[in-house]
C-alpha cells in the first residue's frame, strides 16, 4: 500500500511454486514525483496495462505502455525511473519470470525450430529490451481471471500458476514467432490462422461460419480446416468448444453467473447439452462448480 501522501489503493502479490511473482496494482497516485529503483540482477517481466499509461525510463531509454498494451521486458544491471500517471487510476498486472524459467521455456519452444533466444542472447549485453503487443481477447480473459483470483478466498495457487504459465507461453510463441510451421503452410498462412483464432476468441458466443471465417482470413476452406488442426492441434469446432467451456468455468468459479446464464453467455441455447460438454471436459457438473465457489468480490471490470 503506498504511503497516504503518495497515493491510495492496493497491491496484491503472490509467488508461485515455479518462482513466478504475480503482482496486481490498483492505485491512484496523488504525487507526480518519479520512483527510482535499481538492480544489479537480471529480470524478465510480462506486463499488462489496464488503466493509466505506464512510463519507465531505463538507462536513459523511455518505455511507454499505453492502456490495452502489454510488454515482455528484459533488464539487467539497470537503474529505472517510474513516472506515475497522476491523477489517473493505475491498474496493471505483471508477472516476474525467473530467468532460469524463461531460458528453460526458450530452449524447449525453440528446439524444433533450430533457434536460440535465451536471456543473454535477447539482451546481447544491453541493459534493457522490451517487446510490445496488443492484449488479445484470450490474454485479457486470463488476466481478469488472475485478478479475480487475488480477490477470491477460495483461490487455487496451482490454477494461478497455470494461468501465469499460459500467458508466458502464449506471448513467447507470438513475440518470437515460434509457432511450428506445418508442411504446406507459409508464414502468411500462419498469421491468417492466428487471426482466425482471435476471431473465435472474441466472438465465441456467436462465431462466424467456417465459410465466413475462411473468407475473412483469406484462406480456402481446406486450408482453414487442415491448417488450423495442424497448427493448434484441434479442429476449429474443438477449439471453439474449449474456449467456450473455459470461459463458462471462469464465470461459474467467480460467481458471475448461474449455470443457465453461463451457458447462454458462451453460445449454448441448450443447457443440457452445455452441462454434458462441461462434464466431459472437466469431469464435474457445472452446478457443482457454482456451489463450491463463493468469491467475496464479484465486481471486477475494465
Tab-separated table of C-alpha atoms in Angstrom:
chain	number	residue	atom	x	y	z
A	1	UNK	CA	0.000	0.000	0.000
A	2	UNK	CA	1.529	3.372	-0.954
A	3	UNK	CA	2.052	5.992	1.732
A	4	UNK	CA	-1.068	8.186	2.129
A	5	UNK	CA	0.695	11.279	0.815
A	6	UNK	CA	1.827	9.436	-2.325
A	7	UNK	CA	-1.361	7.637	-3.304
A	8	UNK	CA	-4.080	5.217	-2.278
A	9	UNK	CA	-5.031	1.761	-3.450
A	10	UNK	CA	-3.920	-1.826	-3.218
A	11	UNK	CA	-1.104	-4.102	-4.310
A	12	UNK	CA	-1.676	-7.853	-4.381
A	13	UNK	CA	1.268	-10.206	-4.669
A	14	UNK	CA	1.781	-13.961	-4.785
A	15	UNK	CA	4.786	-16.156	-5.616
A	16	UNK	CA	4.113	-19.474	-7.337
A	17	UNK	CA	5.926	-22.763	-6.869
A	18	UNK	CA	7.920	-22.242	-10.075
A	19	UNK	CA	9.075	-18.840	-8.820
A	20	UNK	CA	6.781	-16.596	-10.875
A	21	UNK	CA	5.806	-13.482	-8.928
A	22	UNK	CA	2.303	-12.319	-9.869
A	23	UNK	CA	1.606	-8.707	-8.889
A	24	UNK	CA	-1.639	-6.772	-9.325
A	25	UNK	CA	-1.616	-2.977	-8.871
A	26	UNK	CA	-4.746	-0.888	-8.395
A	27	UNK	CA	-3.515	2.532	-7.261
A	28	UNK	CA	-4.424	6.174	-7.643
A	29	UNK	CA	-1.279	8.278	-7.228
A	30	UNK	CA	-1.545	11.810	-5.865
A	31	UNK	CA	2.079	12.867	-6.372
A	32	UNK	CA	3.762	13.068	-9.778
A	33	UNK	CA	7.288	12.508	-8.447
A	34	UNK	CA	9.036	9.548	-10.134
A	35	UNK	CA	10.032	6.439	-8.212
A	36	UNK	CA	13.624	5.298	-8.663
A	37	UNK	CA	14.702	1.687	-8.376
A	38	UNK	CA	17.825	-0.184	-9.410
A	39	UNK	CA	19.147	-3.716	-9.525
A	40	UNK	CA	22.396	-5.478	-10.281
A	41	UNK	CA	20.483	-8.642	-11.101
A	42	UNK	CA	18.574	-9.895	-14.136
A	43	UNK	CA	14.825	-9.550	-14.706
A	44	UNK	CA	12.177	-10.829	-17.082
A	45	UNK	CA	8.742	-9.259	-16.655
A	46	UNK	CA	5.495	-9.756	-18.552
A	47	UNK	CA	3.368	-6.615	-18.164
A	48	UNK	CA	-0.283	-5.825	-18.918
A	49	UNK	CA	-1.505	-2.190	-18.801
A	50	UNK	CA	-5.194	-1.990	-17.872
A	51	UNK	CA	-5.607	1.646	-16.796
A	52	UNK	CA	-3.239	4.611	-16.663
A	53	UNK	CA	-0.348	4.845	-19.121
A	54	UNK	CA	2.906	3.466	-17.768
A	55	UNK	CA	6.147	5.356	-18.387
A	56	UNK	CA	9.507	3.986	-17.264
A	57	UNK	CA	12.940	5.392	-18.026
A	58	UNK	CA	15.533	2.591	-18.063
A	59	UNK	CA	19.151	3.589	-18.606
A	60	UNK	CA	18.145	6.795	-20.436
A	61	UNK	CA	15.650	4.960	-22.660
A	62	UNK	CA	11.943	5.759	-22.250
A	63	UNK	CA	9.494	2.848	-22.333
A	64	UNK	CA	5.785	3.694	-22.609
A	65	UNK	CA	2.986	1.186	-22.156
A	66	UNK	CA	-0.447	2.554	-23.149
A	67	UNK	CA	-3.683	1.046	-21.862
A	68	UNK	CA	-4.578	-2.163	-23.689
A	69	UNK	CA	-0.948	-2.956	-24.455
A	70	UNK	CA	1.463	-5.427	-22.937
A	71	UNK	CA	5.206	-5.936	-22.924
A	72	UNK	CA	7.735	-8.668	-22.344
A	73	UNK	CA	10.646	-6.780	-20.780
A	74	UNK	CA	14.231	-7.860	-20.121
A	75	UNK	CA	16.585	-5.939	-17.819
A	76	UNK	CA	19.979	-6.406	-16.191
A	77	UNK	CA	22.238	-4.150	-14.126
A	78	UNK	CA	19.779	-1.328	-14.550
A	79	UNK	CA	18.510	1.851	-12.952
A	80	UNK	CA	14.927	2.837	-13.690
A	81	UNK	CA	12.533	5.715	-13.021
A	82	UNK	CA	8.798	5.038	-12.926
A	83	UNK	CA	6.576	8.045	-13.685
A	84	UNK	CA	3.115	7.530	-12.130
A	85	UNK	CA	0.050	8.544	-14.185
A	86	UNK	CA	-1.301	11.309	-11.923
A	87	UNK	CA	-4.223	11.629	-11.304
A	88	UNK	CA	-5.389	8.619	-13.337
A	89	UNK	CA	-6.144	5.295	-11.729
A	90	UNK	CA	-3.206	2.976	-12.388
A	91	UNK	CA	-4.171	-0.673	-12.862
A	92	UNK	CA	-1.775	-3.305	-14.117
A	93	UNK	CA	-0.841	-6.944	-13.791
A	94	UNK	CA	2.743	-8.079	-14.042
A	95	UNK	CA	4.466	-11.445	-13.949
A	96	UNK	CA	8.036	-11.565	-12.696
A	97	UNK	CA	9.568	-14.527	-14.527
A	98	UNK	CA	12.699	-16.242	-13.150
A	99	UNK	CA	15.451	-16.065	-15.770
A	100	UNK	CA	16.055	-19.797	-15.355
A	101	UNK	CA	12.401	-20.488	-16.171
A	102	UNK	CA	12.496	-18.206	-19.213
A	103	UNK	CA	15.658	-19.878	-20.515
A	104	UNK	CA	14.154	-23.328	-19.968
A	105	UNK	CA	10.994	-22.344	-21.863
A	106	UNK	CA	13.050	-20.705	-24.623
A	107	UNK	CA	15.080	-23.866	-25.145
A	108	UNK	CA	12.013	-26.097	-25.143
A	109	UNK	CA	9.998	-23.925	-27.526
A	110	UNK	CA	12.808	-23.261	-29.986
A	111	UNK	CA	14.351	-26.736	-30.184
A	112	UNK	CA	12.307	-27.905	-33.156
A	113	UNK	CA	12.913	-24.603	-34.979
A	114	UNK	CA	16.684	-24.667	-34.523
A	115	UNK	CA	16.659	-21.218	-32.932
A	116	UNK	CA	18.115	-19.791	-29.741
A	117	UNK	CA	16.866	-16.802	-27.767
A	118	UNK	CA	17.880	-17.239	-24.130
A	119	UNK	CA	18.031	-14.199	-21.830
A	120	UNK	CA	21.647	-13.321	-22.664
A	121	UNK	CA	21.000	-13.556	-26.404
A	122	UNK	CA	17.925	-11.330	-26.134
A	123	UNK	CA	19.791	-8.545	-24.331
A	124	UNK	CA	23.160	-9.058	-26.031
A	125	UNK	CA	24.921	-7.006	-23.358
A	126	UNK	CA	22.354	-4.191	-23.287
A	127	UNK	CA	20.703	-3.087	-20.008
A	128	UNK	CA	17.136	-3.471	-21.283
A	129	UNK	CA	14.915	-4.544	-24.131
A	130	UNK	CA	11.144	-4.809	-24.499
A	131	UNK	CA	8.776	-6.487	-26.943
A	132	UNK	CA	5.314	-4.910	-27.173
A	133	UNK	CA	1.971	-6.426	-28.089
A	134	UNK	CA	-1.760	-5.757	-28.079
A	135	UNK	CA	-3.604	-7.613	-25.321
A	136	UNK	CA	-5.814	-10.039	-27.228
A	137	UNK	CA	-9.140	-11.414	-26.041
A	138	UNK	CA	-7.775	-14.676	-24.666
A	139	UNK	CA	-4.955	-12.977	-22.771
A	140	UNK	CA	-7.350	-10.414	-21.300
A	141	UNK	CA	-9.617	-13.226	-20.108
A	142	UNK	CA	-6.680	-14.918	-18.354
A	143	UNK	CA	-5.523	-11.605	-16.855
A	144	UNK	CA	-9.012	-10.910	-15.499
A	145	UNK	CA	-9.129	-14.422	-14.061
A	146	UNK	CA	-5.869	-13.830	-12.185
A	147	UNK	CA	-7.173	-10.528	-10.834
A	148	UNK	CA	-10.372	-12.210	-9.728
A	149	UNK	CA	-8.369	-14.995	-8.072
A	150	UNK	CA	-6.488	-12.433	-5.975
A	151	UNK	CA	-9.818	-11.318	-4.533
A	152	UNK	CA	-11.192	-14.829	-4.076
A	153	UNK	CA	-10.985	-16.569	-0.686
A	154	UNK	CA	-11.135	-19.911	-2.481
A	155	UNK	CA	-8.377	-19.201	-4.996
A	156	UNK	CA	-6.138	-22.054	-6.086
A	157	UNK	CA	-2.402	-21.227	-6.241
A	158	UNK	CA	-1.962	-24.028	-8.775
A	159	UNK	CA	-4.635	-22.553	-11.056
A	160	UNK	CA	-2.998	-19.130	-10.763
A	161	UNK	CA	0.366	-20.621	-11.684
A	162	UNK	CA	-1.207	-22.405	-14.656
A	163	UNK	CA	-2.716	-19.096	-15.832
A	164	UNK	CA	0.631	-17.320	-15.478
A	165	UNK	CA	2.406	-20.056	-17.436
A	166	UNK	CA	-0.247	-19.887	-20.159
A	167	UNK	CA	0.360	-16.145	-20.554
A	168	UNK	CA	4.133	-16.613	-20.678
A	169	UNK	CA	3.893	-19.450	-23.198
A	170	UNK	CA	1.379	-17.577	-25.368
A	171	UNK	CA	3.443	-14.411	-25.650
A	172	UNK	CA	6.800	-16.128	-26.075
A	173	UNK	CA	5.341	-18.005	-29.050
A	174	UNK	CA	3.821	-14.824	-30.511
A	175	UNK	CA	6.690	-12.412	-29.914
A	176	UNK	CA	9.469	-14.740	-31.036
A	177	UNK	CA	7.461	-16.272	-33.905
A	178	UNK	CA	7.722	-19.807	-32.522
A	179	UNK	CA	4.594	-21.392	-33.962
A	180	UNK	CA	5.794	-24.554	-35.721
A	181	UNK	CA	5.083	-24.240	-39.424
A	182	UNK	CA	3.409	-27.404	-40.697
A	183	UNK	CA	4.330	-28.545	-44.173
A	184	UNK	CA	2.412	-26.733	-46.880
A	185	UNK	CA	1.752	-23.569	-44.854
A	186	UNK	CA	3.531	-20.271	-45.428
A	187	UNK	CA	4.312	-17.668	-42.786
A	188	UNK	CA	1.426	-15.618	-44.185
A	189	UNK	CA	-0.871	-18.632	-43.745
A	190	UNK	CA	0.167	-18.894	-40.089
A	191	UNK	CA	-0.655	-15.240	-39.484
A	192	UNK	CA	-4.075	-15.739	-41.067
A	193	UNK	CA	-4.746	-18.810	-38.905
A	194	UNK	CA	-3.820	-16.836	-35.786
A	195	UNK	CA	-6.327	-14.189	-36.852
A	196	UNK	CA	-8.976	-16.902	-37.145
A	197	UNK	CA	-8.127	-17.964	-33.610
A	198	UNK	CA	-8.565	-14.399	-32.350
A	199	UNK	CA	-11.902	-14.041	-34.168
A	200	UNK	CA	-13.155	-17.175	-32.406
A	201	UNK	CA	-11.957	-15.893	-29.034
A	202	UNK	CA	-13.610	-12.503	-29.434
A	203	UNK	CA	-16.888	-13.868	-30.810
A	204	UNK	CA	-17.293	-17.234	-29.132
A	205	UNK	CA	-20.974	-16.673	-28.300
A	206	UNK	CA	-21.916	-16.092	-31.942
A	207	UNK	CA	-18.994	-17.161	-34.139
A	208	UNK	CA	-18.892	-16.853	-37.929
A	209	UNK	CA	-19.455	-19.945	-40.052
A	210	UNK	CA	-16.466	-21.830	-41.444
A	211	UNK	CA	-17.125	-20.286	-44.839
A	212	UNK	CA	-17.221	-16.784	-43.343
A	213	UNK	CA	-14.052	-17.446	-41.325
A	214	UNK	CA	-12.234	-18.642	-44.425
A	215	UNK	CA	-13.312	-15.556	-46.373
A	216	UNK	CA	-12.351	-13.178	-43.538
A	217	UNK	CA	-8.914	-14.780	-43.251
A	218	UNK	CA	-8.291	-15.065	-46.979
A	219	UNK	CA	-7.943	-18.857	-46.853
A	220	UNK	CA	-9.739	-21.559	-48.767
A	221	UNK	CA	-11.951	-23.962	-46.840
A	222	UNK	CA	-9.476	-26.847	-46.956
A	223	UNK	CA	-6.504	-24.796	-45.794
A	224	UNK	CA	-8.548	-23.330	-42.936
A	225	UNK	CA	-9.617	-26.743	-41.665
A	226	UNK	CA	-6.378	-28.647	-42.185
A	227	UNK	CA	-4.113	-25.722	-41.301
A	228	UNK	CA	-5.929	-24.895	-38.063
A	229	UNK	CA	-5.716	-28.518	-36.931
A	230	UNK	CA	-2.036	-28.748	-37.878
A	231	UNK	CA	-1.123	-25.511	-36.072
A	232	UNK	CA	-3.180	-25.775	-32.906
A	233	UNK	CA	-3.860	-29.490	-32.509
A	234	UNK	CA	-7.633	-29.018	-32.564
A	235	UNK	CA	-10.259	-28.545	-35.233
A	236	UNK	CA	-11.958	-25.162	-35.424
A	237	UNK	CA	-15.042	-26.557	-33.692
A	238	UNK	CA	-12.993	-28.307	-30.989
A	239	UNK	CA	-11.112	-25.092	-30.224
A	240	UNK	CA	-14.351	-23.123	-30.095
A	241	UNK	CA	-15.823	-25.630	-27.660
A	242	UNK	CA	-12.723	-25.458	-25.439
A	243	UNK	CA	-12.677	-21.672	-25.161
A	244	UNK	CA	-16.428	-21.566	-24.572
A	245	UNK	CA	-16.212	-24.058	-21.728
A	246	UNK	CA	-13.122	-22.376	-20.253
A	247	UNK	CA	-14.933	-19.037	-20.167
A	248	UNK	CA	-18.025	-20.657	-18.667
A	249	UNK	CA	-15.819	-22.190	-15.975
A	250	UNK	CA	-14.455	-18.723	-15.210
A	251	UNK	CA	-17.971	-17.285	-14.874
A	252	UNK	CA	-19.043	-20.086	-12.551
A	253	UNK	CA	-15.882	-20.016	-10.435
A	254	UNK	CA	-16.218	-16.294	-9.874
A	255	UNK	CA	-19.916	-16.440	-9.098
A	256	UNK	CA	-20.654	-14.147	-12.045
A	257	UNK	CA	-23.390	-16.375	-13.482
A	258	UNK	CA	-25.572	-19.352	-12.703
A	259	UNK	CA	-25.440	-22.436	-14.933
A	260	UNK	CA	-28.090	-21.209	-17.361
A	261	UNK	CA	-26.522	-17.745	-17.616
A	262	UNK	CA	-23.058	-19.225	-18.170
A	263	UNK	CA	-24.378	-21.491	-20.924
A	264	UNK	CA	-26.118	-18.600	-22.678
A	265	UNK	CA	-23.086	-16.311	-22.308
A	266	UNK	CA	-20.885	-18.685	-24.313
A	267	UNK	CA	-23.402	-19.505	-27.023
A	268	UNK	CA	-25.226	-22.606	-25.758
A	269	UNK	CA	-29.004	-22.399	-26.133
A	270	UNK	CA	-29.439	-25.926	-24.732
A	271	UNK	CA	-28.390	-26.065	-21.069
A	272	UNK	CA	-28.427	-29.872	-21.018
A	273	UNK	CA	-26.004	-30.006	-23.948
A	274	UNK	CA	-23.807	-27.423	-22.207
A	275	UNK	CA	-23.784	-29.441	-18.968
A	276	UNK	CA	-22.888	-32.622	-20.848
A	277	UNK	CA	-19.972	-30.984	-22.680
A	278	UNK	CA	-18.821	-29.319	-19.466
A	279	UNK	CA	-18.773	-32.671	-17.641
A	280	UNK	CA	-16.845	-34.322	-20.482
A	281	UNK	CA	-14.165	-31.632	-20.348
A	282	UNK	CA	-13.779	-31.184	-16.590
A	283	UNK	CA	-15.254	-34.339	-15.051
A	284	UNK	CA	-17.563	-32.282	-12.857
A	285	UNK	CA	-21.042	-30.848	-13.338
A	286	UNK	CA	-21.300	-27.063	-13.755
A	287	UNK	CA	-23.753	-26.909	-10.850
A	288	UNK	CA	-21.056	-28.331	-8.571
A	289	UNK	CA	-18.640	-25.589	-9.589
A	290	UNK	CA	-21.282	-22.997	-8.771
A	291	UNK	CA	-21.849	-24.496	-5.340
A	292	UNK	CA	-18.173	-24.883	-4.450
A	293	UNK	CA	-17.004	-21.327	-5.171
A	294	UNK	CA	-18.048	-18.228	-3.274
A	295	UNK	CA	-15.776	-15.255	-4.058
A	296	UNK	CA	-16.192	-12.190	-1.878
A	297	UNK	CA	-15.695	-9.656	-4.669
A	298	UNK	CA	-17.542	-10.234	-7.917
A	299	UNK	CA	-17.380	-6.762	-9.417
A	300	UNK	CA	-14.192	-6.593	-11.437
A	301	UNK	CA	-14.325	-4.994	-14.854
A	302	UNK	CA	-12.150	-2.852	-17.077
